[in-house]
Short mmCIF file of C-alpha atoms and ligand atoms in Angstrom, two decimals:
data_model
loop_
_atom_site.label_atom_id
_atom_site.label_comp_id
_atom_site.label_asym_id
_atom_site.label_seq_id
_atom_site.Cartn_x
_atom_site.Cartn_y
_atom_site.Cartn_z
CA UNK R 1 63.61 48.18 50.69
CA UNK R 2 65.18 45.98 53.46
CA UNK R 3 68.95 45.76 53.41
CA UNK R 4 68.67 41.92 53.01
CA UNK R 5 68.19 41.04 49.25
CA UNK R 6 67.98 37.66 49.98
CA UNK R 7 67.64 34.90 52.06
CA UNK R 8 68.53 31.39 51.67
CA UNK R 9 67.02 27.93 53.89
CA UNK R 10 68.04 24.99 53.75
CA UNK R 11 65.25 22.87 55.00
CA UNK R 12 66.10 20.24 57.61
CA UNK R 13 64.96 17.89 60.76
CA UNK R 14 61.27 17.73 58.99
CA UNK R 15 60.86 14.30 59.63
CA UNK R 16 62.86 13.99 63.19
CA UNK R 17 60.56 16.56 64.09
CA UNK R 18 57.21 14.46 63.33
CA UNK R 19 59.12 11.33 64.74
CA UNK R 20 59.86 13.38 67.86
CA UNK R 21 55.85 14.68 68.17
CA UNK R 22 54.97 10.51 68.16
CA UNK R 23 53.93 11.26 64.13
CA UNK R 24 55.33 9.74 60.91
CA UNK R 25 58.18 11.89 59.06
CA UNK R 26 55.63 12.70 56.88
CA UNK R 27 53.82 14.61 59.47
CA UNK R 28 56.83 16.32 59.50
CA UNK R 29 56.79 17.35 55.69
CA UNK R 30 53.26 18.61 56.01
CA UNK R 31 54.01 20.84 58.58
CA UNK R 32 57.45 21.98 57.39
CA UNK R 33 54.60 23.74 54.31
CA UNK R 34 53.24 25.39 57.32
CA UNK R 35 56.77 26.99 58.48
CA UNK R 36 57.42 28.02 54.51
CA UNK R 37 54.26 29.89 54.73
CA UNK R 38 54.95 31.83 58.09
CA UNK R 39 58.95 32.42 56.54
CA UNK R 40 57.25 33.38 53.74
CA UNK R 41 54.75 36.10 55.08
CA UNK R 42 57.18 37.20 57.48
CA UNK R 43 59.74 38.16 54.76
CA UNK R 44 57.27 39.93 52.78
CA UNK R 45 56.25 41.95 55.89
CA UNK R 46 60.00 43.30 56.34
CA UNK R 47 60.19 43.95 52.36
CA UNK R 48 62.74 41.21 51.64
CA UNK R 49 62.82 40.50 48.14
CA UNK R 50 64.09 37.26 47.60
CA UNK R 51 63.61 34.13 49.30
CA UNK R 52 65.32 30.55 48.24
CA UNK R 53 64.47 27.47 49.70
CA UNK R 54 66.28 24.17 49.98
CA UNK R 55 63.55 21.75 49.38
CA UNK R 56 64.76 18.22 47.41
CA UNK R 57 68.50 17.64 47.00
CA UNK R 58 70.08 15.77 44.60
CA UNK R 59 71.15 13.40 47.71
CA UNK R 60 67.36 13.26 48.94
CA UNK R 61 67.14 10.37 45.61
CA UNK R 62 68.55 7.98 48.27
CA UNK R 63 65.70 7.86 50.58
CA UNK R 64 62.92 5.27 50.54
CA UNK R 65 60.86 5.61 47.75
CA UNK R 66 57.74 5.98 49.49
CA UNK R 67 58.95 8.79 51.37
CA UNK R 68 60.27 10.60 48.10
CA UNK R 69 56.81 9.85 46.20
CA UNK R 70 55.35 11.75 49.23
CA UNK R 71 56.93 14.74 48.98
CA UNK R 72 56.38 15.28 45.25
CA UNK R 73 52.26 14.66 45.85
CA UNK R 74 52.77 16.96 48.33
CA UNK R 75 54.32 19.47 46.54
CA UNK R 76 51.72 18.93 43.79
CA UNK R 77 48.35 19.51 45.90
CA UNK R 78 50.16 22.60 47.48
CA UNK R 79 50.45 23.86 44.45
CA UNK R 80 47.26 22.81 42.79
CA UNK R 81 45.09 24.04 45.69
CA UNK R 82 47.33 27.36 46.56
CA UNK R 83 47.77 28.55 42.95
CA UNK R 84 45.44 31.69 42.80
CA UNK R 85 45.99 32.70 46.40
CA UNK R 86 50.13 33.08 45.30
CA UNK R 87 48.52 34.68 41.69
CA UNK R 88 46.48 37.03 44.23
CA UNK R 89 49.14 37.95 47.12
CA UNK R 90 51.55 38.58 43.99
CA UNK R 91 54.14 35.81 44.59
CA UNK R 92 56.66 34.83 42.09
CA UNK R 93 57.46 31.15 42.06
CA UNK R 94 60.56 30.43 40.25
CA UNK R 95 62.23 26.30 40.00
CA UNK R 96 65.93 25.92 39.99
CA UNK R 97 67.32 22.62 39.49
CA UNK R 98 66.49 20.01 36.68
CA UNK R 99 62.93 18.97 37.07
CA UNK R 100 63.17 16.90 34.14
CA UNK R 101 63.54 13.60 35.59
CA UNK R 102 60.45 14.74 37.68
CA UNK R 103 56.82 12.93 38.11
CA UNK R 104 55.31 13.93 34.90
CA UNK R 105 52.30 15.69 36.86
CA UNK R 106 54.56 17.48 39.05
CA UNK R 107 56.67 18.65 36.51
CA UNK R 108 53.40 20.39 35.07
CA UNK R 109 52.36 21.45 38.35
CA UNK R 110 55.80 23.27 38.60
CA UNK R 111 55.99 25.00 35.08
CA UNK R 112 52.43 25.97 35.10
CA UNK R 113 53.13 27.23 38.62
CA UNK R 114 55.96 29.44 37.07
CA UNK R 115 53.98 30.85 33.90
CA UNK R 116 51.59 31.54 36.41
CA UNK R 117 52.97 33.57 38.90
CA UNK R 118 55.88 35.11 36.71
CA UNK R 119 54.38 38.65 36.48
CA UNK R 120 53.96 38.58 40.46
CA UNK R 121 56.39 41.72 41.98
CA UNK R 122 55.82 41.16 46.08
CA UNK R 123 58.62 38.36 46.66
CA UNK R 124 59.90 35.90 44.56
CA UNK R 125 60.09 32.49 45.76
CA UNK R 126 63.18 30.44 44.99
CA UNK R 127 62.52 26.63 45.44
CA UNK R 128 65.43 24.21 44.69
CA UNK R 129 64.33 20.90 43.77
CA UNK R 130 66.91 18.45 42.17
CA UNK R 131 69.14 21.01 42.58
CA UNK R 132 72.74 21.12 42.20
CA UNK R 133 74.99 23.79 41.72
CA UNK R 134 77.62 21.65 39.55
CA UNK R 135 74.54 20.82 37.34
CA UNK R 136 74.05 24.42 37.38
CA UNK R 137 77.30 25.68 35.77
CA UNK R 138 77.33 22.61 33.46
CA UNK R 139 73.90 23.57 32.37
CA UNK R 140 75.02 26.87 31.64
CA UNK R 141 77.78 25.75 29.84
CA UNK R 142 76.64 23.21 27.58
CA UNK R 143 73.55 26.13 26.37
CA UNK R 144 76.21 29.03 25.63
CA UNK R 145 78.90 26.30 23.80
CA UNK R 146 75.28 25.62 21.79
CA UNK R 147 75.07 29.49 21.27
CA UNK R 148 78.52 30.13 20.61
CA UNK R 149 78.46 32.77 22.78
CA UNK R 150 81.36 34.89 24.24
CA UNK R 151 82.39 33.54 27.40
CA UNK R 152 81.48 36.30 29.69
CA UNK R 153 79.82 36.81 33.06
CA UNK R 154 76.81 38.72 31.65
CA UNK R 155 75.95 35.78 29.08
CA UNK R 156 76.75 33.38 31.23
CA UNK R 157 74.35 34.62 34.25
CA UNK R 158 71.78 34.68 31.30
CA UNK R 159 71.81 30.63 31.44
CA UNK R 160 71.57 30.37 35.01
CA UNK R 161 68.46 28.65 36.44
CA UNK R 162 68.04 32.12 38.71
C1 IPE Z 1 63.74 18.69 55.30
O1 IPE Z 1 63.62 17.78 56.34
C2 IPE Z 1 62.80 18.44 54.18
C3 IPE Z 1 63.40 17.75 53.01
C4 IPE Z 1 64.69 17.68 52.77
C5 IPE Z 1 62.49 17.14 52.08
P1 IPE Z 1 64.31 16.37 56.31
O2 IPE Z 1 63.47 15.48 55.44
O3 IPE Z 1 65.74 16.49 55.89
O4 IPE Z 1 64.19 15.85 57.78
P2 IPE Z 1 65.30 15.08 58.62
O5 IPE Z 1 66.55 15.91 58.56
O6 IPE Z 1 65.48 13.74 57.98
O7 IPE Z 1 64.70 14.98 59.97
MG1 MG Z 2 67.65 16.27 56.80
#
């Protein structure tokens, strides 16, 4: 195994970049897929296990709402149309963040994604989406108070999104 375990991208300069080629900033979001895919295949090639990637942040909410509504269809067809190739190259795709205020369709698209995919063993794919790591601990939290569980770090990496 590589002596990374894990890399981390925050993705950024997507839509200056399709401004900058005379395109729309969602030209930009299409082909920011494209550079996920090469990251992607490149990490598997040098056997890194882990890969998370910064997609929507909790601050991305304030953009127009066009723009926002095109990045969740987008994230839907990938998903819809890629599905068995990830199944077939053995990619796990895991969701952190709280996808419950979500499109309803993407939210699907997401889950079934994960149920999907959660046997694959090459890499396992990370993607934050209405992500926050405040939310995180809270989350975490709130489900082991529920529990009453012992307040320790094994139970309370149990409740952790990752
Ligand atoms: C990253 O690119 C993709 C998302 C956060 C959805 P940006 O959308 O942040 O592009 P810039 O930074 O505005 O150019
Ligand atoms: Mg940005």
């Amino acid at each position: 195994m590589n002596k990374i375990n894990h890399i981390a991208i925050i993705m950024d300069g997507n839509g200056r970049w399709g401004k900058k080629k005379g395109k729309s900033r969602n030209f930009g979001h299409i082909n920011g897929i494209k550079v996920i895919e090469k990251l992607v295949k490149d990490s598997i090639k040098i056997k890194i296990p882990i890969i998370t990637f910064y997609t929507f942040s909790t601050e991305n909410w304030r953009r127009p709402k066009r723009e926002i509504s095109f990045l969740f269809k987008l994230i839907d067809h990938y998903f819809n149309k890629e599905i068995d190739n990830l199944v077939k190259n053995n990619i796990k795709i895991n969701i952190i963040g709280n996808i419950k205020i979500l499109p309803q369709k993407v939210r699907t698209r997401l889950i079934e994604s994960m149920t999907r995919t959660k046997r694959c063993k090459k890499i396992l794919i990370n993607l934050a989406i209405n992500y926050g790591s405040k939310d995180e601990i809270i989350n975490a939290t709130r489900i082991l108070k529920r529990k009453k569980g012992n307040v320790s770090i094994k139970n309370f990496e149990k409740n952790l999104h990752t």
